Short mmCIF file of C-alpha atoms and ligand atoms in Angstrom, two decimals:
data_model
loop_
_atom_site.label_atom_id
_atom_site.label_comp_id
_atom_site.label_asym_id
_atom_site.label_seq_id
_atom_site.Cartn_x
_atom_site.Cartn_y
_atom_site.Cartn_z
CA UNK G 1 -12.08 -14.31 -2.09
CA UNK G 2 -9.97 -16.59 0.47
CA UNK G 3 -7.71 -13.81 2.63
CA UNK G 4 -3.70 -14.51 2.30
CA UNK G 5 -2.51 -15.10 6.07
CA UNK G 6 0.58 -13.46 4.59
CA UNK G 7 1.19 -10.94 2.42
CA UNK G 8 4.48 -10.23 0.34
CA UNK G 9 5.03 -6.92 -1.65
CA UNK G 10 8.33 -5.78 -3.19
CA UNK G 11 9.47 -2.26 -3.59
CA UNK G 12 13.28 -0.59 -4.21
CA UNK G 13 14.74 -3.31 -3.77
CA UNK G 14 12.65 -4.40 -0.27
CA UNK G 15 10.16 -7.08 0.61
CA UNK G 16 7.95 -6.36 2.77
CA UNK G 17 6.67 -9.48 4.39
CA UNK G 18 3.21 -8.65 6.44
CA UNK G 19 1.62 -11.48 8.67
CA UNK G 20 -2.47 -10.88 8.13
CA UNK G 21 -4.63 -12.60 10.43
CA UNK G 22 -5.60 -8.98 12.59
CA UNK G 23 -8.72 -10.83 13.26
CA UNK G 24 -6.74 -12.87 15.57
CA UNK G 25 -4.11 -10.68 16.38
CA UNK G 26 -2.17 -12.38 13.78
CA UNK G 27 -1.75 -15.92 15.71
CA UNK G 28 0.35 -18.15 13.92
CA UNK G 29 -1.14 -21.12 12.58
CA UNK G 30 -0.05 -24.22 10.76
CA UNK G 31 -0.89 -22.47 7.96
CA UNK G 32 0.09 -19.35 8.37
CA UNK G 33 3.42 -20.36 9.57
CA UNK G 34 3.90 -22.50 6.28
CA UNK G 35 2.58 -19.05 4.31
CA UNK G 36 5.37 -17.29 6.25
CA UNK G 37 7.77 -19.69 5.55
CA UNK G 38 6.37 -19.69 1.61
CA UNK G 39 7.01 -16.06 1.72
CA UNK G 40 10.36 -15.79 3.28
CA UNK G 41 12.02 -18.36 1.25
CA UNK G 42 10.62 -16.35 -1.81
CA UNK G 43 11.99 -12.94 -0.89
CA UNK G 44 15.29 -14.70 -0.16
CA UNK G 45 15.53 -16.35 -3.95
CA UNK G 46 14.93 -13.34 -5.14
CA UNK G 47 17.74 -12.14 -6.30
CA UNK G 48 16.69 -8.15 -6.84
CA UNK G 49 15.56 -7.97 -2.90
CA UNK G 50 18.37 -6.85 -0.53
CA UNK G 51 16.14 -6.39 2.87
CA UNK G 52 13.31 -8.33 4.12
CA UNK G 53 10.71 -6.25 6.58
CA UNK G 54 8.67 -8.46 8.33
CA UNK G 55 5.50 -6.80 10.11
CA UNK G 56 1.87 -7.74 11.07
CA UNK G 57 -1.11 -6.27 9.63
CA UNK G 58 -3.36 -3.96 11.33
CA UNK G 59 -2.89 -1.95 14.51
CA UNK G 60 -2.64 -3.56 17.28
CA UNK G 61 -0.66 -6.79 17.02
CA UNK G 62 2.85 -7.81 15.47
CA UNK G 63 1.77 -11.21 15.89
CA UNK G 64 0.62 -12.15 19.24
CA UNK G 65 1.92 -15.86 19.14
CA UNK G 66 1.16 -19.43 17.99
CA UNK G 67 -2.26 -19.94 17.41
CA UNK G 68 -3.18 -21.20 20.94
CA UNK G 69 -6.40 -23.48 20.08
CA UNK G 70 -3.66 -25.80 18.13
CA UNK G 71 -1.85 -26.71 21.32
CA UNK G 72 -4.35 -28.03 23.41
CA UNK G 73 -4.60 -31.53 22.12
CA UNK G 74 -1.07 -31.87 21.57
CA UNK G 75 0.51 -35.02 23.04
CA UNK G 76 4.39 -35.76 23.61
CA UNK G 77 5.59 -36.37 20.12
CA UNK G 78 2.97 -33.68 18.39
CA UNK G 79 4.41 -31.40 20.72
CA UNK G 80 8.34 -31.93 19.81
CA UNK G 81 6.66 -31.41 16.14
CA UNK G 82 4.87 -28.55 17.06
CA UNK G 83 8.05 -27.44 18.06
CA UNK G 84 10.48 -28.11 15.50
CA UNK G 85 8.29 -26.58 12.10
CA UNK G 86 8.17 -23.22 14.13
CA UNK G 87 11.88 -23.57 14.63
CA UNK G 88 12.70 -24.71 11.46
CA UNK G 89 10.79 -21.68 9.89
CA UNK G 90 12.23 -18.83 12.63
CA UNK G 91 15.57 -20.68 11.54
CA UNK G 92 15.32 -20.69 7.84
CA UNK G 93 14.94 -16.76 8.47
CA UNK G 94 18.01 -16.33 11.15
CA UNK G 95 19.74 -17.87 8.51
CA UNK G 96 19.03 -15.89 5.42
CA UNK G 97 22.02 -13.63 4.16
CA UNK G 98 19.88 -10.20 3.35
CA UNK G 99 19.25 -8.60 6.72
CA UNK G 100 15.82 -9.22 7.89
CA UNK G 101 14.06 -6.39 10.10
CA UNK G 102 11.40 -6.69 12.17
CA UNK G 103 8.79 -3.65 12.38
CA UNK G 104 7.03 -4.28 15.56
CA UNK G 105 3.56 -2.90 15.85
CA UNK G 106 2.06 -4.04 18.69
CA UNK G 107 1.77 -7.31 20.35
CA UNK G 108 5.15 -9.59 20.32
CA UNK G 109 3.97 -12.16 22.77
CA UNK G 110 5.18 -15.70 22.60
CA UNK G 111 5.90 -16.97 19.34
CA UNK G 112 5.73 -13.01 18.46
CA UNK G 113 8.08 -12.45 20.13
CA UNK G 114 10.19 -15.04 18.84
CA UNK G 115 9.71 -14.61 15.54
CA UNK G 116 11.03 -11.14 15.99
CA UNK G 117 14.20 -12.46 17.87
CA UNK G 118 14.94 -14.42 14.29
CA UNK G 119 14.62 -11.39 12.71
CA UNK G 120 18.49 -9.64 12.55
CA UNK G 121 17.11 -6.49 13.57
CA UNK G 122 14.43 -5.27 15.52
CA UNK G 123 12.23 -1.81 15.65
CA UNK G 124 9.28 -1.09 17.77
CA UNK G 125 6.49 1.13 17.67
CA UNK G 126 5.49 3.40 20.82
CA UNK G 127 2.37 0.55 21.33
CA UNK G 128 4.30 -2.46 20.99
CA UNK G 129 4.99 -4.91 23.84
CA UNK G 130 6.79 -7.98 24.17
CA UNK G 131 6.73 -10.93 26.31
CA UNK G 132 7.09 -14.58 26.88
CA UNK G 133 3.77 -15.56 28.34
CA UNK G 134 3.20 -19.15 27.73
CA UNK G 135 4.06 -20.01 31.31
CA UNK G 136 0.28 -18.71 31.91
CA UNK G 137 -0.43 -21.64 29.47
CA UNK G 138 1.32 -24.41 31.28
CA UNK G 139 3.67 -24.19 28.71
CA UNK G 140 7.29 -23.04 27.19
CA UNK G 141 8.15 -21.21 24.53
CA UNK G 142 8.96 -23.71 21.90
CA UNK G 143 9.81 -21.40 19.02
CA UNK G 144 13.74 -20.70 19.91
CA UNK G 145 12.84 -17.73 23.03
CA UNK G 146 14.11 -20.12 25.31
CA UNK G 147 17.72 -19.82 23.23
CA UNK G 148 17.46 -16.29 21.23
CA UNK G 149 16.17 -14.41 24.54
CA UNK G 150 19.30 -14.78 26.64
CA UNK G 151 21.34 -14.46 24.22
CA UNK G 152 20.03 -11.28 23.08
CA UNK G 153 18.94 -9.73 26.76
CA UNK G 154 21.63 -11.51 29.08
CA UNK G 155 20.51 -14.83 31.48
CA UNK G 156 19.14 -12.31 34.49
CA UNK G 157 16.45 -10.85 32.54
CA UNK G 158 15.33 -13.88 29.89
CA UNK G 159 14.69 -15.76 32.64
CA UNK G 160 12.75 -12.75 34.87
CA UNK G 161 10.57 -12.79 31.63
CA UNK G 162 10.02 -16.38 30.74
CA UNK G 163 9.72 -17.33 34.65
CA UNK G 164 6.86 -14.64 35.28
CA UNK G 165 5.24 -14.15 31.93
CA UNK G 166 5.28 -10.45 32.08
CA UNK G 167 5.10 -8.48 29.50
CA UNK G 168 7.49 -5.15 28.87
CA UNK G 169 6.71 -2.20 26.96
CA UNK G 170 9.04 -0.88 23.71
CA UNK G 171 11.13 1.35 25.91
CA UNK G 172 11.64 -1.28 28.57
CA UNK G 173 12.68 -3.42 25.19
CA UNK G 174 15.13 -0.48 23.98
CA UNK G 175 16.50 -0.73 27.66
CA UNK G 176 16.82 -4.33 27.82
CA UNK G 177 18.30 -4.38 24.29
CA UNK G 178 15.71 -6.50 22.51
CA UNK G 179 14.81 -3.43 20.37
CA UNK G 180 17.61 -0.83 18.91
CA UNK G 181 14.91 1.77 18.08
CA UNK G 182 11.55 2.97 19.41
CA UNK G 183 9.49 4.93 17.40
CA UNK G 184 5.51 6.36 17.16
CA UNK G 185 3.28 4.01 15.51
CA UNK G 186 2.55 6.41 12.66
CA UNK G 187 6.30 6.68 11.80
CA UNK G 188 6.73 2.90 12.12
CA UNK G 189 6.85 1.43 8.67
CA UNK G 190 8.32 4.97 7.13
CA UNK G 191 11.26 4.71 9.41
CA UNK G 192 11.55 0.65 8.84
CA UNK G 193 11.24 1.25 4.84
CA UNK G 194 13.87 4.10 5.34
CA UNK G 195 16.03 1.90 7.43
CA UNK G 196 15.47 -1.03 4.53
CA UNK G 197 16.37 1.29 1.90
CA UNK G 198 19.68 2.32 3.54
CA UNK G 199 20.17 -1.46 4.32
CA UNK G 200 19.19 -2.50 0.86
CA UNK G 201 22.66 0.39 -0.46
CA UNK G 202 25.32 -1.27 0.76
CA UNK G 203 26.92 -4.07 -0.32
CA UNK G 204 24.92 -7.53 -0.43
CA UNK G 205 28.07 -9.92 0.40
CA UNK G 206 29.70 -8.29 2.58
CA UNK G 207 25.95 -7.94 4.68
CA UNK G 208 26.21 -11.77 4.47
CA UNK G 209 29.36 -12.25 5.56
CA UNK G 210 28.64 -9.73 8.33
CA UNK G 211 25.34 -12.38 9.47
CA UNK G 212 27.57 -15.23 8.86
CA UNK G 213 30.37 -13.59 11.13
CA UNK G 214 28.24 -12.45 14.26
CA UNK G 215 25.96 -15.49 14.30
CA UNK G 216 28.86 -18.45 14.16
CA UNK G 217 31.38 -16.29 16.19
CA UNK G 218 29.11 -15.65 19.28
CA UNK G 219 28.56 -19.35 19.50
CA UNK G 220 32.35 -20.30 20.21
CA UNK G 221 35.21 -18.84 21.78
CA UNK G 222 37.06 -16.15 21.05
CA UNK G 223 40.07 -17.34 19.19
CA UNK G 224 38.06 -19.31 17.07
CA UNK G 225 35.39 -16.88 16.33
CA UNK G 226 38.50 -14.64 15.29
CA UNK G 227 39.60 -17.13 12.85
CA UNK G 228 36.03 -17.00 11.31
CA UNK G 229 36.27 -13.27 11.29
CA UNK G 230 39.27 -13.59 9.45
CA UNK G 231 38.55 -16.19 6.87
CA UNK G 232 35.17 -14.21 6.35
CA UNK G 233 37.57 -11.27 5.84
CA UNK G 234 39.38 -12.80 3.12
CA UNK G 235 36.83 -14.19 1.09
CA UNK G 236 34.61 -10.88 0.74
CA UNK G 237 38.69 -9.79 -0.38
CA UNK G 238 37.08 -11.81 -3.59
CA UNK G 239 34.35 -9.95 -4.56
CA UNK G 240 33.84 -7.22 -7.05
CA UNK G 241 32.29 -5.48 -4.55
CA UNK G 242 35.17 -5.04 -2.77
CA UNK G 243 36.91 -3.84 -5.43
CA UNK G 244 34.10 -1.16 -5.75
CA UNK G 245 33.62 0.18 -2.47
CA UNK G 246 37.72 0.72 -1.85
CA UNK G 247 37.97 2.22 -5.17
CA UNK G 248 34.61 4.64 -4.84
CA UNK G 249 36.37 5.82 -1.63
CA UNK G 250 39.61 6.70 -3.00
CA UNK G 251 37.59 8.24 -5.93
CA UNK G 252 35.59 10.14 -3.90
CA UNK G 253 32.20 9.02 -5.43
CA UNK G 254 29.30 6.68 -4.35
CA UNK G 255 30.44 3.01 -4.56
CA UNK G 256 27.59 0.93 -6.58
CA UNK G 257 27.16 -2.62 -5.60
CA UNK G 258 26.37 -5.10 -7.66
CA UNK G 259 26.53 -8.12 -5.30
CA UNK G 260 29.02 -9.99 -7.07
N1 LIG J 301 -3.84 -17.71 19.63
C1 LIG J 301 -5.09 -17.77 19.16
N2 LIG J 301 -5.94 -16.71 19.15
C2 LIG J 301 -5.46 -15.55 19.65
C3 LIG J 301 -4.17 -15.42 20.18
C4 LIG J 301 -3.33 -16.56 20.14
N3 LIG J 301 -2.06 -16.54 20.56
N4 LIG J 301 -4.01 -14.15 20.61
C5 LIG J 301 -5.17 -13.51 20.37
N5 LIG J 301 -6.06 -14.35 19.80
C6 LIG J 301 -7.43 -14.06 19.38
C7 LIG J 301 -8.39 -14.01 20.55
O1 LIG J 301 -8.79 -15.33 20.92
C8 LIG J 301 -9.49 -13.18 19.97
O2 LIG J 301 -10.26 -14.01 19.09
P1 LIG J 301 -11.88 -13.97 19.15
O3 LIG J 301 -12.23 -12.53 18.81
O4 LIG J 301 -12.30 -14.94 18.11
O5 LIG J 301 -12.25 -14.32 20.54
C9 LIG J 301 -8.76 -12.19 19.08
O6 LIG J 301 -7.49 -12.77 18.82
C10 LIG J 301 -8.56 -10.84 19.76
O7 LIG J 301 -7.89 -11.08 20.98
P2 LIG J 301 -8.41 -10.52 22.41
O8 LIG J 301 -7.85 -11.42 23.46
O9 LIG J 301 -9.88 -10.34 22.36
O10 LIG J 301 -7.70 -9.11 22.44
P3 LIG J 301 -7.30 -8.26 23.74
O11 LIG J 301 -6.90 -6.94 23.24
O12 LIG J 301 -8.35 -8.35 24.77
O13 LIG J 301 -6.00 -9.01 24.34
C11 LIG J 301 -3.84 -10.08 24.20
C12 LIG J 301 -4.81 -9.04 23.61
C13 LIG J 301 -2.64 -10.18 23.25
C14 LIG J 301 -3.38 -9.63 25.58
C15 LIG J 301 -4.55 -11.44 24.29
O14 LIG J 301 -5.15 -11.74 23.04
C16 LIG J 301 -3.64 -12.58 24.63
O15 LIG J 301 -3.25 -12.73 25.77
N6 LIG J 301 -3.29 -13.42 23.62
C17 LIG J 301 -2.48 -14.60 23.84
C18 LIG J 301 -1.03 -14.24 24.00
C19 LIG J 301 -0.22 -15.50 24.27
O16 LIG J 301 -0.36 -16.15 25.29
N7 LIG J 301 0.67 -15.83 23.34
C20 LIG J 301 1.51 -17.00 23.43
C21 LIG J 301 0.84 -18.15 22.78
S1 LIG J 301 1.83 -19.61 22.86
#
């Protein structure tokens, strides 16, 4: 039987998305990437899922970066390409509008790493460790960790990473900020599916508007990222949900959210 490179399993409301190449410390290749993409895109149409968890299989390795023996031969415009479908598919999941967390459990290096940057939120087991390390490849990081890194850990330190290759552990992570929570391995995927599960209660639109608020406004100025705050504001003012959640409060009960 031909092994899935990814794995997708639903549960309460929850995918869980697992990369599964352990063998190779879950590498990304073409076709792995295009199974991850596959896999995303399919939790995201889905309209019972309200949280994505995206983890690797096995011990050792969140996934430990692009699949290295597929850059070698690259030339100038294979490279740009090479490029371009990772960012495409780290995009596709920045973009999604159910909060996407990534359960790292193990080895974040390179395109690892990046993929976990996409993710909207980011936990780490005890084990894990993270790093930028294609400069010991004569190369960059091409899947969006030139771009999500500083923006996530501040100039100073994206580029102490990049420049040397080095590679931090989860607390220096939690320090830096890349993580918000470090955890033992054991616990890793119970706290992430509890963490889902509390993700996957409240309400769906307002989540998206709350991705679609923090990701345009921290790419403009102030004013202007107030003004999408505010029109943001008004339209989850539509929603039923709204309705809901203001009127649970005021009748002291548990709002239920329907996503509508
Ligand atoms: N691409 C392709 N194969 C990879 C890989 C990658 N990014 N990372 C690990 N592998 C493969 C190894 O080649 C090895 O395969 P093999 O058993 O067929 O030889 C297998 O995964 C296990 O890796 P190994 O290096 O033996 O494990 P280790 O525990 O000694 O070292 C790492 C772990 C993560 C430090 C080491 O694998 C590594 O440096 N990987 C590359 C990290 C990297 O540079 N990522 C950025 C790529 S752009």
């Amino acid at each position: 039987m031909e092994t899935q490179n990814v794995l997708l399993e639903i549960k309460d409301r929850v995918a869980i998305v697992t990369v599964n190449r352990p063998e190779k410390l879950n590498a990304l290749n073409g076709d792995t990437i295009t199974a991850l993409a596959d896999a995303m895109s399919s939790a995201n149409d889905n309209p019972e899922v309200r949280c994505v968890i995206l983890t690797g299989a096995g011990p050792k390795s969140f996934v430990a970066g692009a699949d290295i023996s597929e850059i070698q031969t690259l030339n100038i415009e294979e490279g740009a390409k090479f490029s371009r479908i990772g960012q495409q598919a780290f995009r596709y999941i920045e973009n999604m509008r159910k909060p996407v967390l990534a359960a790292v459990n193990g080895f974040a290096l390179g395109g690892g790493c990046e993929l976990a940057m996409a993710c909207h939120l980011r936990i780490a087991a005890e084990n894990a460790k993270f790093g930028l390390p294609e400069i010991n490849l004569g190369i960059i990081p091409g899947y969006g960790g030139t771009q999500r890194l500083p923006r996530l850990v501040g100039l100073s330190n994206a580029l102490h990473l990049a420049l040397t290759g080095d590679m931090i552990d989860a607390e220096n992570a939690h320090r830096l900020g890349l993580v918000s929570e470090v955890v033992p391995a054991a616990e890793l995927m119970e706290r992430a599916e509890k963490l889902a599960g509390i993700l996957a209660s409240k309400a769906p639109l307002a989540a998206g508007f709350i991705l679609d608020a923090v990701y345009e406004g921290v790419q403009t100025d102030i004013d202007s990222a107030l003004d999408i705050e505010a029109g943001y504001f008004g339209k989850v003012c539509e929603t039923e949900d709204m309705k809901e959640g203001t009127a649970a409060f005021l009748e002291k009960r548990k709002p239920n959210f329907e996503g509508k």
